[in-house]
Amino acid sequence: MLNTSCIERPAPPLSQADLGELSLDSTLVELSLYAFNVEATDLGIKISQMLEANPLLPGVILTDRGEFAGMISRRRFLEFLSRPFGRELFLKRPVRALYRFAQTETLIFPSNTLIVDAARKSLLRSKELLYEPIVVQVSPQNYSLVDVHELLVAQSNIHELATKLLRQQTQSQLIQTEKLASLGQMVAGVAHEIRNPVTCISGNLGFLSNYSKDILQLLTAYEQIVGPSAQIDELKEDIEFDFLQEDWAEILKSMKVSSERLTELVTSLHTFSHMDETHLKESNIHECIDSTLLIMKNRLKYGFKVVKTYGNLPLVKCYSGQLSQVFMNIVSNAMDALEDLKGTKGFVPAITIQTEVINSADGDCVSSELIQNYVLGDGVGPRKLRQNAKLLSSASPNGDFSPEAAGKNPNNAWIAIRIADNGPGIAPEIQRRIFETFFTTKPAGKGTGLGLAITHQIVTEKHKGKLNLHSTPGTGTEFEILLPLI
């Protein structure tokens, strides 16, 4: 009987309860790690004692003078031991002799490697090495083993968890989409009901203005025919007739301006409510942007400066209601980012909106290398990122629509809409996850994590466009929307 009293005991393997606590970001360090080391000069009998004392031990770590030299798995050890004269050859000789025959390609991972990544790479090995344990480097001089079976069970549990989360996210997104569709129908109905009385008011204001002029002319004629009258003069003084004549015109003018503004607001609501469009329609991008800004004016008027630089754009085939949702989400996020800086002395929160037609063979107006540098925080600005874009139109201050622009643009022309702010910017680690569903940095109850995810989906899937993010912490953020000219 072997003496196992001095043999190091392993930690027990993960139970089903422990596996249930794994997350999508779980790493190898959360699994059972077997740290059993033997020196190359030790006799093979020591490995036999370890394996007999620990039935779940997948193998041992081989060291040479304290330095990592390799790994001998239980399977390989027993295979060579079962060969003719194997016990005589290897049990009473140094482990170095056995390792010369049992040595195989070893898969080594750092301890912070994701379980799903380690499992995927483990399964890519050849059939002969498929069930060999993997080596985990816990520290520069500390190595452990992970049993492949336990790794695959953990990966299966994580896959099941991912499926469950994906199902929940899909359900939540469907609910949110249904809410938006219902809201769009409600807004469209309200806008339609408001439009009729507003049209009546604005249409009759012209007649009312003409009638008032006629009445005033009639009163003037009566005054000339009747002549001076103390009774009429007293009445005119009581009703402040001179002021009434001046204020009458001003009242009518203000009513006309208010009715026009209300008409614009109703039109904006009607445009924004087209969330359930089923076909692409030619739309004026500038009208979509202006409609969105008009709806958000109640918040924008409190300390936010909006600068619009519109280029000469052709009509674009798009879902105008969904694009309005995109613009609203991005502008709303910009205002949230600027909100904390509004009280800073000398700081003017500004949102800049620029549109133009660009020419790019593949729709990317920035190189992938520059984008990577930017995400890593190498200080490359948005202007630098767009340096290889060939501009087809110059910006005009009035943003007039150019019908002939559509005929001049080639098939590789894109509409570029850039919405930028001068806020604090976005950290590189957040930029990598900015378009993930349910990812948010806002406090609980303030953000759902769906805004930019839906925005990305509308731009890339619905319109076959691109949504680029350019941001450096401390200098602001810019979202660039690229829509193909179909």
XYZ file of C-alpha atoms in Angstrom:
486
model
C 0.000 0.000 0.000
C 1.367 3.431 -0.983
C 1.995 6.018 1.726
C -0.110 9.064 0.801
C 0.059 11.027 4.041
C 2.513 13.538 2.636
C 0.707 14.004 -0.660
C -0.892 17.433 -1.229
C -4.691 17.231 -1.516
C -6.456 19.167 -4.325
C -9.347 21.541 -3.909
C -12.705 19.839 -4.578
C -14.117 20.313 -8.108
C -16.831 22.836 -8.793
C -20.309 21.748 -7.796
C -23.436 22.446 -9.841
C -24.196 25.354 -7.503
C -20.723 26.816 -8.130
C -21.151 26.397 -11.900
C -24.471 28.203 -11.641
C -22.656 31.282 -10.301
C -20.616 31.681 -13.483
C -21.197 34.699 -15.710
C -20.497 35.537 -19.339
C -17.208 37.149 -18.292
C -16.041 34.302 -16.033
C -12.351 33.444 -16.338
C -10.275 30.313 -15.773
C -9.369 31.398 -12.251
C -12.988 30.708 -11.237
C -12.609 26.991 -12.027
C -10.895 24.330 -9.913
C -7.129 24.710 -10.375
C -4.890 21.727 -9.610
C -1.429 22.869 -8.524
C 0.586 19.630 -8.108
C 4.260 20.052 -8.953
C 6.993 17.462 -9.382
C 10.653 18.138 -10.056
C 12.276 16.616 -13.098
C 14.665 14.806 -10.756
C 11.875 13.174 -8.687
C 11.137 9.521 -9.250
C 8.116 8.518 -11.285
C 6.647 6.770 -8.223
C 5.799 10.225 -6.824
C 3.418 10.918 -9.715
C 1.827 7.510 -9.177
C 1.254 8.310 -5.499
C -0.318 11.692 -6.363
C -2.689 10.219 -8.920
C -3.711 7.364 -6.610
C -4.369 9.728 -3.701
C -6.321 12.179 -5.875
C -8.622 10.375 -8.305
C -9.804 13.660 -9.889
C -6.306 14.997 -10.498
C -5.959 15.530 -14.305
C -2.157 15.584 -14.240
C 0.909 17.205 -12.692
C 3.077 20.233 -13.435
C 6.702 19.387 -14.214
C 9.359 21.806 -12.973
C 13.090 21.933 -13.495
C 14.894 23.661 -10.617
C 11.709 25.497 -9.764
C 11.056 26.680 -13.334
C 8.081 25.500 -15.384
C 9.142 22.706 -17.739
C 5.904 21.132 -18.904
C 2.926 18.973 -17.947
C 2.248 15.238 -17.712
C -1.427 14.283 -17.854
C -2.985 11.353 -16.008
C -3.945 9.786 -19.336
C -0.418 9.939 -20.777
C 1.159 8.728 -17.535
C -1.102 5.671 -17.303
C -0.672 4.974 -21.017
C 3.118 4.700 -20.729
C 2.903 2.888 -17.412
C 0.679 0.191 -18.956
C 3.148 -0.580 -21.713
C 5.462 -3.615 -21.410
C 8.052 -2.984 -18.703
C 6.528 0.480 -18.194
C 6.469 0.280 -14.387
C 10.080 -0.895 -14.266
C 11.207 1.787 -16.726
C 9.469 4.850 -15.319
C 8.472 4.392 -11.654
C 12.037 3.985 -10.367
C 13.637 6.545 -12.694
C 13.521 10.374 -12.655
C 10.420 11.935 -14.155
C 12.679 13.495 -16.793
C 12.991 10.116 -18.481
C 9.219 9.683 -18.695
C 8.718 13.234 -19.964
C 10.981 12.577 -22.958
C 8.404 10.030 -24.171
C 5.163 11.573 -22.827
C 5.864 15.155 -23.864
C 3.093 16.727 -25.971
C 2.113 20.180 -27.186
C 0.890 22.067 -24.118
C -1.887 24.659 -24.203
C -1.074 27.494 -21.764
C -3.450 30.344 -20.883
C -3.147 33.276 -18.467
C -5.538 33.081 -15.527
C -7.661 36.001 -16.796
C -8.598 34.162 -20.008
C -12.339 33.875 -20.527
C -13.701 30.359 -20.073
C -15.478 30.478 -23.433
C -12.262 31.485 -25.228
C -10.230 28.766 -23.516
C -12.875 26.128 -24.333
C -13.025 27.176 -27.978
C -9.233 27.014 -28.413
C -9.086 23.737 -26.507
C -11.545 22.134 -28.918
C -9.415 23.225 -31.881
C -6.637 20.809 -30.855
C -6.044 17.511 -32.619
C -8.007 14.411 -31.595
C -4.990 12.972 -29.762
C -4.730 16.077 -27.543
C -8.432 16.847 -27.193
C -8.745 15.502 -23.620
C -5.380 16.749 -22.364
C -5.703 19.236 -19.450
C -4.767 22.844 -20.088
C -2.158 24.807 -18.145
C -3.154 28.054 -16.410
C -0.471 30.584 -15.545
C -1.673 32.100 -12.274
C 1.501 34.163 -11.762
C 4.932 34.307 -13.418
C 6.165 31.297 -11.385
C 2.857 29.657 -10.510
C 1.172 27.181 -12.883
C -1.923 25.005 -12.406
C -4.014 22.550 -14.398
C -7.681 22.670 -15.420
C -9.558 19.508 -16.286
C -10.974 19.722 -19.833
C -14.218 18.045 -18.807
C -14.833 20.674 -16.141
C -13.898 23.421 -18.621
C -16.449 22.167 -21.160
C -19.171 21.806 -18.507
C -18.533 25.409 -17.431
C -18.602 26.551 -21.054
C -21.921 24.735 -21.543
C -23.401 26.473 -18.500
C -22.200 29.839 -19.765
C -23.725 29.102 -23.167
C -27.017 28.267 -21.468
C -26.807 31.505 -19.478
C -26.062 33.474 -22.661
C -29.080 31.911 -24.380
C -31.295 32.855 -21.427
C -30.001 36.438 -21.371
C -30.399 36.730 -25.131
C -33.988 35.525 -24.844
C -34.661 38.115 -22.123
C -33.006 40.877 -24.162
C -34.967 39.907 -27.261
C -38.201 39.974 -25.282
C -37.365 43.359 -23.750
C -36.440 44.758 -27.160
C -39.700 43.462 -28.644
C -41.623 45.144 -25.830
C -39.709 48.384 -26.399
C -40.338 48.186 -30.152
C -44.030 47.564 -29.540
C -44.142 50.544 -27.187
C -42.494 52.750 -29.801
C -44.930 51.564 -32.471
C -47.920 52.218 -30.190
C -46.499 55.599 -29.234
C -46.004 56.434 -32.901
C -49.611 55.563 -33.709
C -50.846 57.614 -30.761
C -48.688 60.617 -31.691
C -49.860 60.366 -35.308
C -53.488 60.361 -34.144
C -52.965 63.326 -31.817
C -51.104 65.237 -34.525
C -53.947 64.589 -36.961
C -56.569 65.790 -34.467
C -54.582 68.947 -33.712
C -53.877 69.676 -37.369
C -57.554 70.290 -38.282
C -58.295 73.096 -35.768
C -54.842 74.591 -36.295
C -55.425 74.687 -40.052
C -58.769 76.345 -39.420
C -57.189 79.013 -37.198
C -54.253 79.762 -39.490
C -56.507 79.785 -42.554
C -58.941 82.315 -41.042
C -56.292 84.658 -39.658
C -55.865 86.267 -43.075
C -59.587 86.953 -43.349
C -59.646 88.307 -39.777
C -56.795 90.694 -40.603
C -58.619 91.970 -43.700
C -61.890 92.347 -41.784
C -60.168 94.389 -39.058
C -58.683 96.726 -41.651
C -62.112 97.182 -43.251
C -63.748 97.962 -39.906
C -61.092 100.521 -39.032
C -61.538 102.171 -42.447
C -65.300 102.242 -41.890
C -64.884 103.869 -38.448
C -62.569 106.479 -39.954
C -65.156 107.258 -42.663
C -67.945 107.597 -40.051
C -65.780 109.963 -38.013
C -65.176 112.183 -41.075
C -68.886 112.261 -42.002
C -70.267 112.837 -38.478
C -67.559 115.270 -37.467
C -66.270 116.006 -33.959
C -68.407 114.553 -31.172
C -67.769 114.808 -27.430
C -69.593 111.543 -26.799
C -67.501 109.654 -29.374
C -64.280 111.227 -28.085
C -65.160 110.151 -24.538
C -65.860 106.571 -25.677
C -62.600 106.472 -27.659
C -60.751 107.619 -24.583
C -62.434 104.968 -22.409
C -61.488 102.095 -24.731
C -58.040 103.568 -25.566
C -58.868 103.590 -29.257
C -55.416 104.736 -30.445
C -53.680 101.925 -28.556
C -56.324 99.477 -29.759
C -55.492 100.218 -33.407
C -51.787 99.576 -32.853
C -52.239 96.519 -30.657
C -54.836 94.963 -32.969
C -52.234 94.472 -35.708
C -49.670 93.125 -33.240
C -52.146 90.601 -31.818
C -52.970 89.325 -35.284
C -49.264 89.104 -36.129
C -48.466 87.131 -32.945
C -51.438 84.811 -33.577
C -50.123 84.145 -37.075
C -46.615 83.360 -35.787
C -48.034 81.070 -33.073
C -50.253 79.200 -35.525
C -47.297 78.719 -37.896
C -45.179 77.378 -35.032
C -47.992 75.052 -33.982
C -48.328 73.859 -37.578
C -44.582 73.136 -37.691
C -44.805 71.246 -34.406
C -47.720 69.142 -35.649
C -45.820 68.417 -38.869
C -42.762 67.400 -36.821
C -44.843 65.079 -34.664
C -46.385 63.579 -37.784
C -42.936 63.017 -39.341
C -41.547 61.568 -36.116
C -44.499 59.221 -35.734
C -43.675 57.295 -38.945
C -41.946 54.567 -36.910
C -43.840 51.725 -38.603
C -42.999 52.577 -42.208
C -42.677 49.494 -44.390
C -41.204 51.053 -47.538
C -38.337 53.408 -48.225
C -39.499 56.886 -49.212
C -37.595 59.860 -50.532
C -37.194 62.339 -47.692
C -35.380 65.549 -46.947
C -32.823 64.794 -44.238
C -32.702 68.420 -43.131
C -36.446 68.434 -42.508
C -36.072 65.293 -40.374
C -33.324 66.939 -38.316
C -35.222 70.214 -37.931
C -38.395 68.362 -36.930
C -36.491 66.465 -34.250
C -34.863 69.640 -32.911
C -38.245 71.368 -32.811
C -39.709 68.549 -30.710
C -36.711 68.790 -28.340
C -36.707 72.601 -28.243
C -38.228 72.696 -24.767
C -35.023 71.162 -23.394
C -32.552 72.668 -25.864
C -33.571 76.235 -25.018
C -32.135 75.922 -21.505
C -28.468 76.700 -22.091
C -27.660 74.558 -25.148
C -26.241 76.109 -28.304
C -27.085 74.295 -31.544
C -24.953 75.022 -34.621
C -26.228 73.650 -37.938
C -24.013 73.518 -41.023
C -26.049 71.948 -43.788
C -24.652 70.879 -47.136
C -26.552 70.559 -50.404
C -28.184 67.149 -50.076
C -30.411 65.297 -52.505
C -33.540 63.508 -51.384
C -32.642 60.237 -49.647
C -34.650 57.007 -49.734
C -35.101 56.181 -46.070
C -37.507 55.552 -43.217
C -37.887 59.157 -42.076
C -39.580 58.319 -38.777
C -36.852 55.884 -37.763
C -34.116 58.348 -38.718
C -35.847 60.963 -36.560
C -35.569 58.467 -33.696
C -31.839 58.116 -34.441
C -31.303 61.882 -34.356
C -33.308 62.214 -31.142
C -31.328 59.462 -29.378
C -27.951 60.959 -30.311
C -28.907 64.563 -29.490
C -30.490 63.443 -26.214
C -27.288 61.614 -25.219
C -25.263 64.704 -26.129
C -27.438 66.851 -23.855
C -27.063 64.327 -21.023
C -23.265 64.457 -21.432
C -23.264 68.270 -21.410
C -25.664 68.579 -18.477
C -22.972 68.158 -15.808
C -20.765 70.830 -17.420
C -23.454 73.498 -17.843
C -22.571 75.204 -14.561
C -18.866 75.510 -15.407
C -17.795 79.135 -15.652
C -17.081 80.206 -19.219
C -18.303 76.933 -20.717
C -21.002 77.040 -23.414
C -22.585 73.625 -24.079
C -22.714 73.250 -27.853
C -24.101 70.644 -30.227
C -22.920 70.821 -33.827
C -24.811 69.179 -36.692
C -23.128 68.946 -40.092
C -24.349 67.296 -43.289
C -22.635 66.717 -46.611
C -22.253 64.272 -49.476
C -19.018 62.295 -49.465
C -17.446 59.885 -51.901
C -16.023 56.655 -50.520
C -15.538 53.432 -52.427
C -16.668 51.237 -49.541
C -18.611 53.691 -47.433
C -15.823 54.089 -44.858
C -14.698 57.673 -44.714
C -12.136 56.802 -42.046
C -9.461 54.133 -42.158
C -9.707 51.146 -39.816
C -6.189 51.847 -38.524
C -7.098 55.380 -37.497
C -10.301 54.201 -35.823
C -8.319 51.615 -33.845
C -5.829 54.270 -32.735
C -8.687 56.500 -31.749
C -10.411 53.822 -29.659
C -7.101 53.114 -27.930
C -6.888 56.789 -27.024
C -3.941 57.774 -29.211
C -5.226 61.311 -29.514
C -6.402 61.235 -33.111
C -9.186 63.758 -33.613
C -12.329 63.495 -35.729
C -10.869 65.836 -38.343
C -7.827 63.572 -38.720
C -10.070 60.517 -38.932
C -11.883 61.957 -41.921
C -8.817 63.220 -43.786
C -9.067 60.552 -46.505
C -12.678 61.444 -47.331
C -13.192 63.102 -50.691
C -15.859 65.766 -50.308
C -18.347 66.204 -53.149
C -20.192 69.256 -51.805
C -19.296 72.299 -49.773
C -21.367 73.257 -46.769
C -23.795 76.104 -47.227
C -24.950 78.260 -44.311
C -28.616 78.163 -45.324
C -28.719 74.427 -46.072
C -30.794 74.869 -49.247
C -31.950 71.665 -50.907
C -30.231 70.896 -54.203
C -32.416 68.736 -56.537
C -29.710 68.441 -59.164
C -27.255 66.954 -56.652
C -28.881 63.534 -56.994
C -27.990 63.267 -60.668
C -24.352 64.257 -60.131
C -23.538 61.789 -57.372
C -22.066 58.425 -58.430
C -23.207 55.119 -56.950
C -20.524 55.210 -54.261
C -21.782 58.507 -52.816
C -22.917 58.601 -49.203
C -24.841 61.080 -47.105
C -22.869 61.998 -43.980
C -24.638 63.402 -40.901
C -22.310 64.303 -38.038
C -23.650 65.219 -34.608
C -20.937 66.388 -32.207
C -20.771 67.901 -28.739
C -18.038 69.603 -26.733
C -18.657 67.494 -23.646
C -16.339 65.292 -21.578
C -15.976 62.568 -24.228
C -16.216 58.798 -23.816
C -13.599 56.543 -22.224
C -12.040 53.911 -24.575
C -13.327 50.966 -22.509
C -16.894 52.321 -22.816
C -16.526 53.010 -26.543
C -16.004 49.289 -27.191
C -19.429 48.503 -25.675
C -21.346 51.657 -26.592
C -23.692 49.921 -29.071
C -24.352 46.820 -26.944
C -27.979 46.146 -26.051
C -28.803 47.092 -22.430
C -25.361 48.626 -21.852
C -25.693 51.980 -20.106
C -23.597 54.219 -17.866
C -26.592 56.212 -16.672
C -28.076 55.759 -13.192
C -30.812 53.192 -12.661
C -34.157 54.445 -13.880
C -32.650 57.066 -16.202
C -31.291 54.912 -19.024
C -32.483 51.634 -20.549
C -29.387 50.803 -22.586
C -31.519 50.507 -25.730
C -31.159 53.971 -27.296
C -27.820 53.576 -29.089
C -28.403 49.863 -29.702
C -31.628 50.669 -31.570
C -29.877 53.585 -33.275
C -27.130 51.278 -34.533
C -29.706 48.751 -35.723
C -31.738 51.373 -37.613
C -28.647 52.784 -39.373
C -26.828 49.545 -40.189
C -29.648 47.033 -40.709
C -32.617 49.101 -41.851
C -30.672 51.565 -44.022
C -27.524 49.505 -44.811
C -25.459 52.410 -43.557
C -22.676 52.885 -41.033
C -22.530 54.478 -37.597
C -19.064 55.644 -36.561
C -18.019 56.943 -33.155
C -15.214 59.471 -32.779
C -14.407 60.464 -29.218
C -11.453 61.436 -27.078
C -11.930 61.950 -23.316
C -11.867 65.651 -22.551
C -12.511 66.923 -26.083
C -16.048 65.819 -26.934
C -17.831 63.146 -28.931
C -19.007 62.879 -32.518
C -21.389 60.346 -34.034
C -21.115 60.028 -37.802
C -24.076 58.551 -39.673
C -23.399 57.368 -43.235
C -26.381 56.599 -45.460
C -25.906 55.230 -48.988
C -27.398 57.173 -51.860
C -29.600 54.535 -53.478
